[in-house]
XYZ file of C-alpha atoms in Angstrom:
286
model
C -64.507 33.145 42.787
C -66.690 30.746 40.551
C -66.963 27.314 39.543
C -68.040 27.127 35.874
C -67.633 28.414 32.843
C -66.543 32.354 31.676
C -66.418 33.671 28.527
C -65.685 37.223 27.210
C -65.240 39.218 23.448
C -62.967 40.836 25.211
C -61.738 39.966 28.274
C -61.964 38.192 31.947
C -61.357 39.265 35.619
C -61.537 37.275 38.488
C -60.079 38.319 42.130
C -59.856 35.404 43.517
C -60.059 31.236 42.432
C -61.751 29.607 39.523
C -62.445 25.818 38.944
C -63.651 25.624 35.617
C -63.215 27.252 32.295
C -62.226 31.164 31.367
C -62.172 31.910 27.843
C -61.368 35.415 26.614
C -61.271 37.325 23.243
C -58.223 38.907 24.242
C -57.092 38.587 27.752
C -57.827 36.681 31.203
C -56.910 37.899 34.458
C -56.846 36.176 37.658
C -55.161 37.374 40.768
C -55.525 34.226 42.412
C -55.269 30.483 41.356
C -56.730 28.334 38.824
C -57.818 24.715 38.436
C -58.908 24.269 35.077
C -58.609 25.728 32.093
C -57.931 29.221 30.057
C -58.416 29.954 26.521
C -57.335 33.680 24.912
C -56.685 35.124 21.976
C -53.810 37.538 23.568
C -52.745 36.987 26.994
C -53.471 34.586 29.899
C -51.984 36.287 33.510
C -52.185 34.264 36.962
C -51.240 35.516 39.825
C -50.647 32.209 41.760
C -50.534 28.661 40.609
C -52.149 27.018 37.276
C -53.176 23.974 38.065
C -54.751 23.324 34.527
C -53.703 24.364 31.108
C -52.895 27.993 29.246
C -53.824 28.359 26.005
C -53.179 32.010 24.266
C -52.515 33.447 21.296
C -49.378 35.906 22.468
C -47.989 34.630 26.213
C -49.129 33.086 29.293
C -47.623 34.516 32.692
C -47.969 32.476 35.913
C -46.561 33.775 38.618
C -45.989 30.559 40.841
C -46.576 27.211 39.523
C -47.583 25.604 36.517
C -48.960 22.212 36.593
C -49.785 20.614 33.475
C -49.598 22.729 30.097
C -49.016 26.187 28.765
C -49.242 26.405 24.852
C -48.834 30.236 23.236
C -47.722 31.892 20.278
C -44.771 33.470 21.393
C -43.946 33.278 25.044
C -44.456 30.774 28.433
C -43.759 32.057 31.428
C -44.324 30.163 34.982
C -41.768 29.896 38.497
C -41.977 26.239 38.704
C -43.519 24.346 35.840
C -44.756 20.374 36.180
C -45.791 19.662 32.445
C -45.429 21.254 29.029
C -44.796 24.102 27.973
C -45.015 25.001 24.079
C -44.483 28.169 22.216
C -43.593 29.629 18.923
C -40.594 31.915 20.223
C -39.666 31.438 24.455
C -40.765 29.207 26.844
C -39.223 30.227 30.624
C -39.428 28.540 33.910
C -37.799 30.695 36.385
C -36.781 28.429 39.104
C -37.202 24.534 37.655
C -38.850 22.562 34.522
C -40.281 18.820 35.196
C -41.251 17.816 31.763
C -40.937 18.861 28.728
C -40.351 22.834 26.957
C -40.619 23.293 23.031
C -39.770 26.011 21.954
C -39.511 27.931 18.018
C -35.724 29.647 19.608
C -35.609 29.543 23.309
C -35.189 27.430 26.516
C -34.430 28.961 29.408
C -35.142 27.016 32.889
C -32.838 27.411 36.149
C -33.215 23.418 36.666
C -33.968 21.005 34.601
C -35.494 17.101 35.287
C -36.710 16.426 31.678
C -36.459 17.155 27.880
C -35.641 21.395 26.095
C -36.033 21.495 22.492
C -35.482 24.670 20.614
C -33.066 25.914 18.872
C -31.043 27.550 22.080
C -31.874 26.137 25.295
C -29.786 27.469 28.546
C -30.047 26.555 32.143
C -28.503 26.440 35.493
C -28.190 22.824 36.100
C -29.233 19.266 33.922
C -30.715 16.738 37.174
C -32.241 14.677 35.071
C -32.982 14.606 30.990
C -31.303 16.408 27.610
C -31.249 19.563 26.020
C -31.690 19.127 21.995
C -30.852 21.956 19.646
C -28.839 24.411 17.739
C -26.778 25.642 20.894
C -27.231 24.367 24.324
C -25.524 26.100 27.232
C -25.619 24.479 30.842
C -24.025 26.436 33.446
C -23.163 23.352 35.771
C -22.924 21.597 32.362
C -20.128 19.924 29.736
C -18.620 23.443 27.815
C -15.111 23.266 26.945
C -12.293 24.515 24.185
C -10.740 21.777 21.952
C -7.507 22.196 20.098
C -6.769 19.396 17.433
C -5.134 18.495 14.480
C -5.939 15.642 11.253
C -4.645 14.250 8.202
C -6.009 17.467 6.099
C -6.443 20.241 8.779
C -3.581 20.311 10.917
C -4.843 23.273 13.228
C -8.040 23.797 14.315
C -10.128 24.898 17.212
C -13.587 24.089 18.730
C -16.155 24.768 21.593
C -18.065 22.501 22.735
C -21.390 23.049 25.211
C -24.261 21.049 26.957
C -24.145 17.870 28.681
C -21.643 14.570 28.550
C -25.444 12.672 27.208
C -25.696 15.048 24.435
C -23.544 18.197 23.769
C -23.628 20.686 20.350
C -20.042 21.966 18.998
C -18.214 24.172 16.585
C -15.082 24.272 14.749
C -12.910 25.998 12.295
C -9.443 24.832 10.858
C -6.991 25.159 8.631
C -4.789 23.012 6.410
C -1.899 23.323 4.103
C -2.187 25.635 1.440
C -4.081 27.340 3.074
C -7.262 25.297 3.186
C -9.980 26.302 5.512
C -12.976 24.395 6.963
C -16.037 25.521 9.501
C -18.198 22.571 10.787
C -21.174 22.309 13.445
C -21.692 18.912 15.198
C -23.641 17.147 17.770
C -21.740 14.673 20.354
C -21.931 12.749 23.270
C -19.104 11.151 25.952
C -19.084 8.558 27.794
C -16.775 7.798 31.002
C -15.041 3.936 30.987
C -13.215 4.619 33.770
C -12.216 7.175 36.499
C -9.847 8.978 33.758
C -10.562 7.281 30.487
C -14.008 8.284 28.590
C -14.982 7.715 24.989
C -16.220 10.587 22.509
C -18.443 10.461 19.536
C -19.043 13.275 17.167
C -20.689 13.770 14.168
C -20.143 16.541 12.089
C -21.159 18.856 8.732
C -19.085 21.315 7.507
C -18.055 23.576 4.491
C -14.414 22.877 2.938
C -12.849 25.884 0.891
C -9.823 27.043 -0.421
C -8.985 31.030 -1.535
C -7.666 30.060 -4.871
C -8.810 26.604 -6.132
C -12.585 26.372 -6.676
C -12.416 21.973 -6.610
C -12.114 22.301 -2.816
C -15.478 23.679 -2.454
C -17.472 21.305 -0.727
C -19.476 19.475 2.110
C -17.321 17.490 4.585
C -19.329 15.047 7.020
C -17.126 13.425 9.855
C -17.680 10.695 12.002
C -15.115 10.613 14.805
C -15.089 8.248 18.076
C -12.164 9.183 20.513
C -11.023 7.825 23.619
C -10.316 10.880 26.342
C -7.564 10.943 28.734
C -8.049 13.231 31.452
C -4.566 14.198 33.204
C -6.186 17.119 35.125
C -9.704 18.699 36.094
C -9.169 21.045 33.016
C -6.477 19.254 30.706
C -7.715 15.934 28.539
C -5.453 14.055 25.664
C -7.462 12.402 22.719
C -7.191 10.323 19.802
C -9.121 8.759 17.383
C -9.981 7.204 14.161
C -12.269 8.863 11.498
C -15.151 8.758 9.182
C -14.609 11.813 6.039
C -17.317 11.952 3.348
C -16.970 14.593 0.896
C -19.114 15.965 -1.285
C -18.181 18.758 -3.694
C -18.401 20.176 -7.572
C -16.270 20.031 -10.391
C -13.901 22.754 -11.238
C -10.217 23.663 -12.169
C -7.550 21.003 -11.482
C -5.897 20.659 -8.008
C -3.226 19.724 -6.063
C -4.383 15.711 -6.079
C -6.701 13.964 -8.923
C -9.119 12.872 -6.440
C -10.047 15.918 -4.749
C -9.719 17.155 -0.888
C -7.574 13.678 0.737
C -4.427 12.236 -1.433
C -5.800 8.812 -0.345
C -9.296 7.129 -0.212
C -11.372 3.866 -0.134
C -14.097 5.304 -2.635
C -14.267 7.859 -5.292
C -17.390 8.490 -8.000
C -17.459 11.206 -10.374
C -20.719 12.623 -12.201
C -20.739 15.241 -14.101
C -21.427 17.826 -11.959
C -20.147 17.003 -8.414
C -17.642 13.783 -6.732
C -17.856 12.006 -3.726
C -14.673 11.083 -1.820
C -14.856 8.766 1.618
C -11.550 7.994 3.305
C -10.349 6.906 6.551
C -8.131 9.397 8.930
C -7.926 10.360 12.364
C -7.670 13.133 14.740
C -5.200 14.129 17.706
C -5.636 16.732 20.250
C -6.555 18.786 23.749
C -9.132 19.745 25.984
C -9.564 22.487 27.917
């Protein structure tokens, strides 16, 4: 063991504890604890608990605790971490994360008491805090299947997963004449009473049509909902709604004005319209 400072051009090995500084070309190695800090260009491995920071190029493995911070290229690994944890491709905390994990594509923590950002984030259970991203999956979480109908798509089906604070969702429709739409959209719920919760969604998706090129477009949707809940899995819903579509000129359709046969604005340039009208939506939850 040693208190101080180690450096290598290649790499470090230690049997035992270090309070200080290791900093290795490629690699440090310690198969016992740390208090301080390590610095490589590859690979930091502990055996035991980092009570300190991680810095590497590649990954950092501890094998019990992480206190503080691990930053690496591409993978954090630690059993319990108490800080940060930062990498380009997959931060993991195998049994619980207090703090925060950033991550380039992925999450993964069995509990979590704080804040997962990346672009997939799964875990076990939410105590305390919010996953943010692409796709968030919480076993003990908010996932569910939504079946609903509006004034332009009059089937269409969605999954939503994460938490009632802040859940991600997906969705594909279709409406008469055969009009399709996929959308992605961030949410959140709130419960007013024992039964009765209110929704709000937000929404971007793509608007097309097999034949008629004018449907081609971007539909944003803004749509709060008050939730009904007759059963542990069954829910009733209705709300008002937001539309704002965006799409190009091109051969004439079924209305003048584009996607909705009714609206409170309408510009034309020469290239591309904007429509904004006000409808609703109606539906399940499983």
């Amino acid at each position: 063991k040693f208190e101080g400072v180690q450096a290598g051009g290649l790499f470090n090995y230690v049997p035992d504890t270090i309070k200080g500084v290791q900093i290795g070309g490629l690699a440090n190695i310690l198969t016992g604890k740390i208090n301080g800090v390590q610095i490589a260009g590859l690979a930091n491995i502990v055996t035991h608990n980092c009570d300190g920071w991680q810095v590497a190029g590649l990954m950092n493995l501890t094998i019990q605790d992480v206190r503080q911070v691990q930053i690496s290229g591409l993978i954090n690994w630690g059993n319990n971490v108490d800080g940060l944890q930062v990498a380009g491709l997959v931060n993991i905390a195998g049994k619980s994360i207090t703090g925060v994990q950033i991550a380039g594509l992925l999450n993964c923590a069995t509990t979590v008491y704080g804040l997962q950002l990346g672009l997939i984030n799964v875990s076990n259970e939410i105590v305390q805090g919010v996953p943010l991203g692409l796709f968030s999956y919480v076993q003990r979480g908010y996932h569910l299947f939504e079946l609903s109908g509006n004034e332009i798509f009059f089937g269409n089906v969605g999954f939503k997963s994460g938490t009632r604070s802040f859940y991600n969702f997906v969705q594909f429709g279709m409406g008469s004449d055969y009009k399709l739409q996929g959308s992605y959209g961030i949410g959140t719920i709130v419960t007013l009473k024992k039964k009765l919760s209110l929704s709000i969604d937000a929404s971007v998706g793509f608007v097309c049509h097999p034949t008629d090129t004018i449907y081609h477009g971007m539909l944003l949707k803004f749509n709060p909902a008050l939730e009904y809940r007759f059963a542990k899995h069954f829910a009733i819903f209705l709300g008002p709604a937001y539309n704002f579509f965006l799409f190009s000129k091109g051969e004439p359709s079924a209305t003048s004005r584009g996607l909705s046969t009714y609206d409170f604005y309408f510009t034309s340039t020469e290239n591309a319209s904007i429509q904004m009208w006000l409808g609703g939506v109606l539906g399940v939850r499983l």
